[in-house]
Coordinates of C-alpha atoms in Angstrom, one line a residue:
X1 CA 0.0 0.0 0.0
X2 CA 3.2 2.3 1.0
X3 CA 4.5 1.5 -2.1
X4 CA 1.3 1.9 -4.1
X5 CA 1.0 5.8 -2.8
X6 CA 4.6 6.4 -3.3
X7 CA 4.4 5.6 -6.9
X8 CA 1.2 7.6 -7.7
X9 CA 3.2 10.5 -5.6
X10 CA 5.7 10.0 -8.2
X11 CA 3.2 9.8 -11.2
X12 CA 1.5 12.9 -9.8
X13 CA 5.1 14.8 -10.0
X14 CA 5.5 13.7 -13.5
X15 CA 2.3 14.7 -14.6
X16 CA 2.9 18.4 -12.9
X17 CA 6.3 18.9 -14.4
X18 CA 5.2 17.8 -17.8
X19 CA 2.1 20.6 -17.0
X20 CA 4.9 23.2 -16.2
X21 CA 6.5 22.7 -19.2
X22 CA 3.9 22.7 -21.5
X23 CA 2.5 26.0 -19.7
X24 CA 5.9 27.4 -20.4
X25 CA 6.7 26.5 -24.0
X26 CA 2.6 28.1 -24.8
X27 CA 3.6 30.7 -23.1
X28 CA 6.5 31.5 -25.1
X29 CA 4.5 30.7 -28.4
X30 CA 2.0 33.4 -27.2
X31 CA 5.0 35.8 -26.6
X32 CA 6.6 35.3 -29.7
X33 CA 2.9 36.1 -31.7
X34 CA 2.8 39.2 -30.5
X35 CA 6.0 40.8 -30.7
X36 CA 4.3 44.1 -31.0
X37 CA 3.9 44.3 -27.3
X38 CA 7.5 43.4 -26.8
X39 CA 8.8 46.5 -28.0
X40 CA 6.2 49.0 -26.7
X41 CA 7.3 52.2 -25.2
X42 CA 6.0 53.4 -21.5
X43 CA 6.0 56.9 -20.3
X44 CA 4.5 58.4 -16.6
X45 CA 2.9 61.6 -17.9
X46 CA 2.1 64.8 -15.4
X47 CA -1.1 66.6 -16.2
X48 CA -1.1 70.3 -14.5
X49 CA -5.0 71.3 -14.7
X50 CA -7.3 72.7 -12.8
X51 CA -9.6 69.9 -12.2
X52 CA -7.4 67.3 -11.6
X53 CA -10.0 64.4 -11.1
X54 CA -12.1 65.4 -14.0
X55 CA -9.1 65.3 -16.0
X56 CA -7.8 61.9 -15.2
X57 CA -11.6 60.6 -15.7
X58 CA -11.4 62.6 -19.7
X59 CA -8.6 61.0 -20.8
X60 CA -8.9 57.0 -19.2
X61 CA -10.9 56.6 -22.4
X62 CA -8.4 57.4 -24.5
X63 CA -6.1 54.2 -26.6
X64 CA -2.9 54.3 -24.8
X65 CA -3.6 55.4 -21.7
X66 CA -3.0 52.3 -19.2
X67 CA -3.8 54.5 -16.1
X68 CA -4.9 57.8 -15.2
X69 CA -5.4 59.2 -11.3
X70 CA -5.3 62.5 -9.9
X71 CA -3.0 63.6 -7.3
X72 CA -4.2 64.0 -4.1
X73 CA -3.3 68.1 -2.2
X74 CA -2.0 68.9 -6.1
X75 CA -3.2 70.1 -9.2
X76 CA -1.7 67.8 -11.3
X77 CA -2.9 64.0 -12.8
X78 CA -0.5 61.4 -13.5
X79 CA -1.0 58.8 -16.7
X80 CA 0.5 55.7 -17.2
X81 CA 0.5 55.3 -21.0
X82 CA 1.8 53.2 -23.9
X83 CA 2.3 53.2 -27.2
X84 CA 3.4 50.5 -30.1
X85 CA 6.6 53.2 -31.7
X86 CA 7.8 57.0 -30.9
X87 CA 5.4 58.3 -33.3
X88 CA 1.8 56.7 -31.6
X89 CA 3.3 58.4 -28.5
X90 CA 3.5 61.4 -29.6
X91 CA 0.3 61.6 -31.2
X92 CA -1.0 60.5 -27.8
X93 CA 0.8 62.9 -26.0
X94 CA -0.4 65.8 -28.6
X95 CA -4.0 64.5 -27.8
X96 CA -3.6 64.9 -23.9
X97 CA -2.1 68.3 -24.6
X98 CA -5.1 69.5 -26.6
X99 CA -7.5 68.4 -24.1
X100 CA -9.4 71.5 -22.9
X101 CA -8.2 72.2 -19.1
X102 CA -4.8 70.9 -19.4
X103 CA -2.1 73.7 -18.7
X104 CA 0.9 72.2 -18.9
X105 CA 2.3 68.0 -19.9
X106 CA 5.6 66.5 -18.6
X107 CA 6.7 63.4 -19.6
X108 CA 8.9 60.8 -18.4
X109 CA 9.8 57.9 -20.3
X110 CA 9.7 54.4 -18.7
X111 CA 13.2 52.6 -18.3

């Protein structure tokens, strides 16, 4: 009986690693379809406005922007955005600008 448990134990381990594995190589096969996510480019963007909350709230809607919160005892919102090259982050960026109650945009660029 010992020995019986023992070996479905060891059954049961093979079975998981084999799992593991298999979770791993789809994994990478999921990665490697979508290699435009790999190379996306990340910036923290400060939002001076007046309304800081109604600002965040205007521009969550908006493709590219991963988060958006206002700060709390400052003017300012802060955005989390992404985009797939320079140039769909900058025309991000130029949106936010636009945006009626926004006085002034910093950017930093993700590492």
């Amino acid at each position: 009986m010992l020995r019986e448990a023992l070996m479905a134990a060891s059954e049961m381990k093979v079975r998981q690693e084999r799992l593991l594995e298999e979770a791993r190589v789809a994994r990478m096969v999921y990665q490697a379809r979508q290699p435009e996510k790999a190379h996306k480019i990340s910036a923290y963007v400060f939002v001076s406005a007046c309304h800081p909350k109604r600002i965040a709230f205007a521009l969550r809607c908006l493709p590219g922007v991963v988060k958006a919160d206002a700060i709390q005892g400052s003017s300012e919102a802060v955005l989390v955005v992404e985009g797939r090259n320079l140039e769909a982050l900058q025309s991000l960026l130029s949106t936010v600008q636009s945006t009626p109650g926004v006085n002034q945009v910093s950017v930093k660029f993700a590492a």
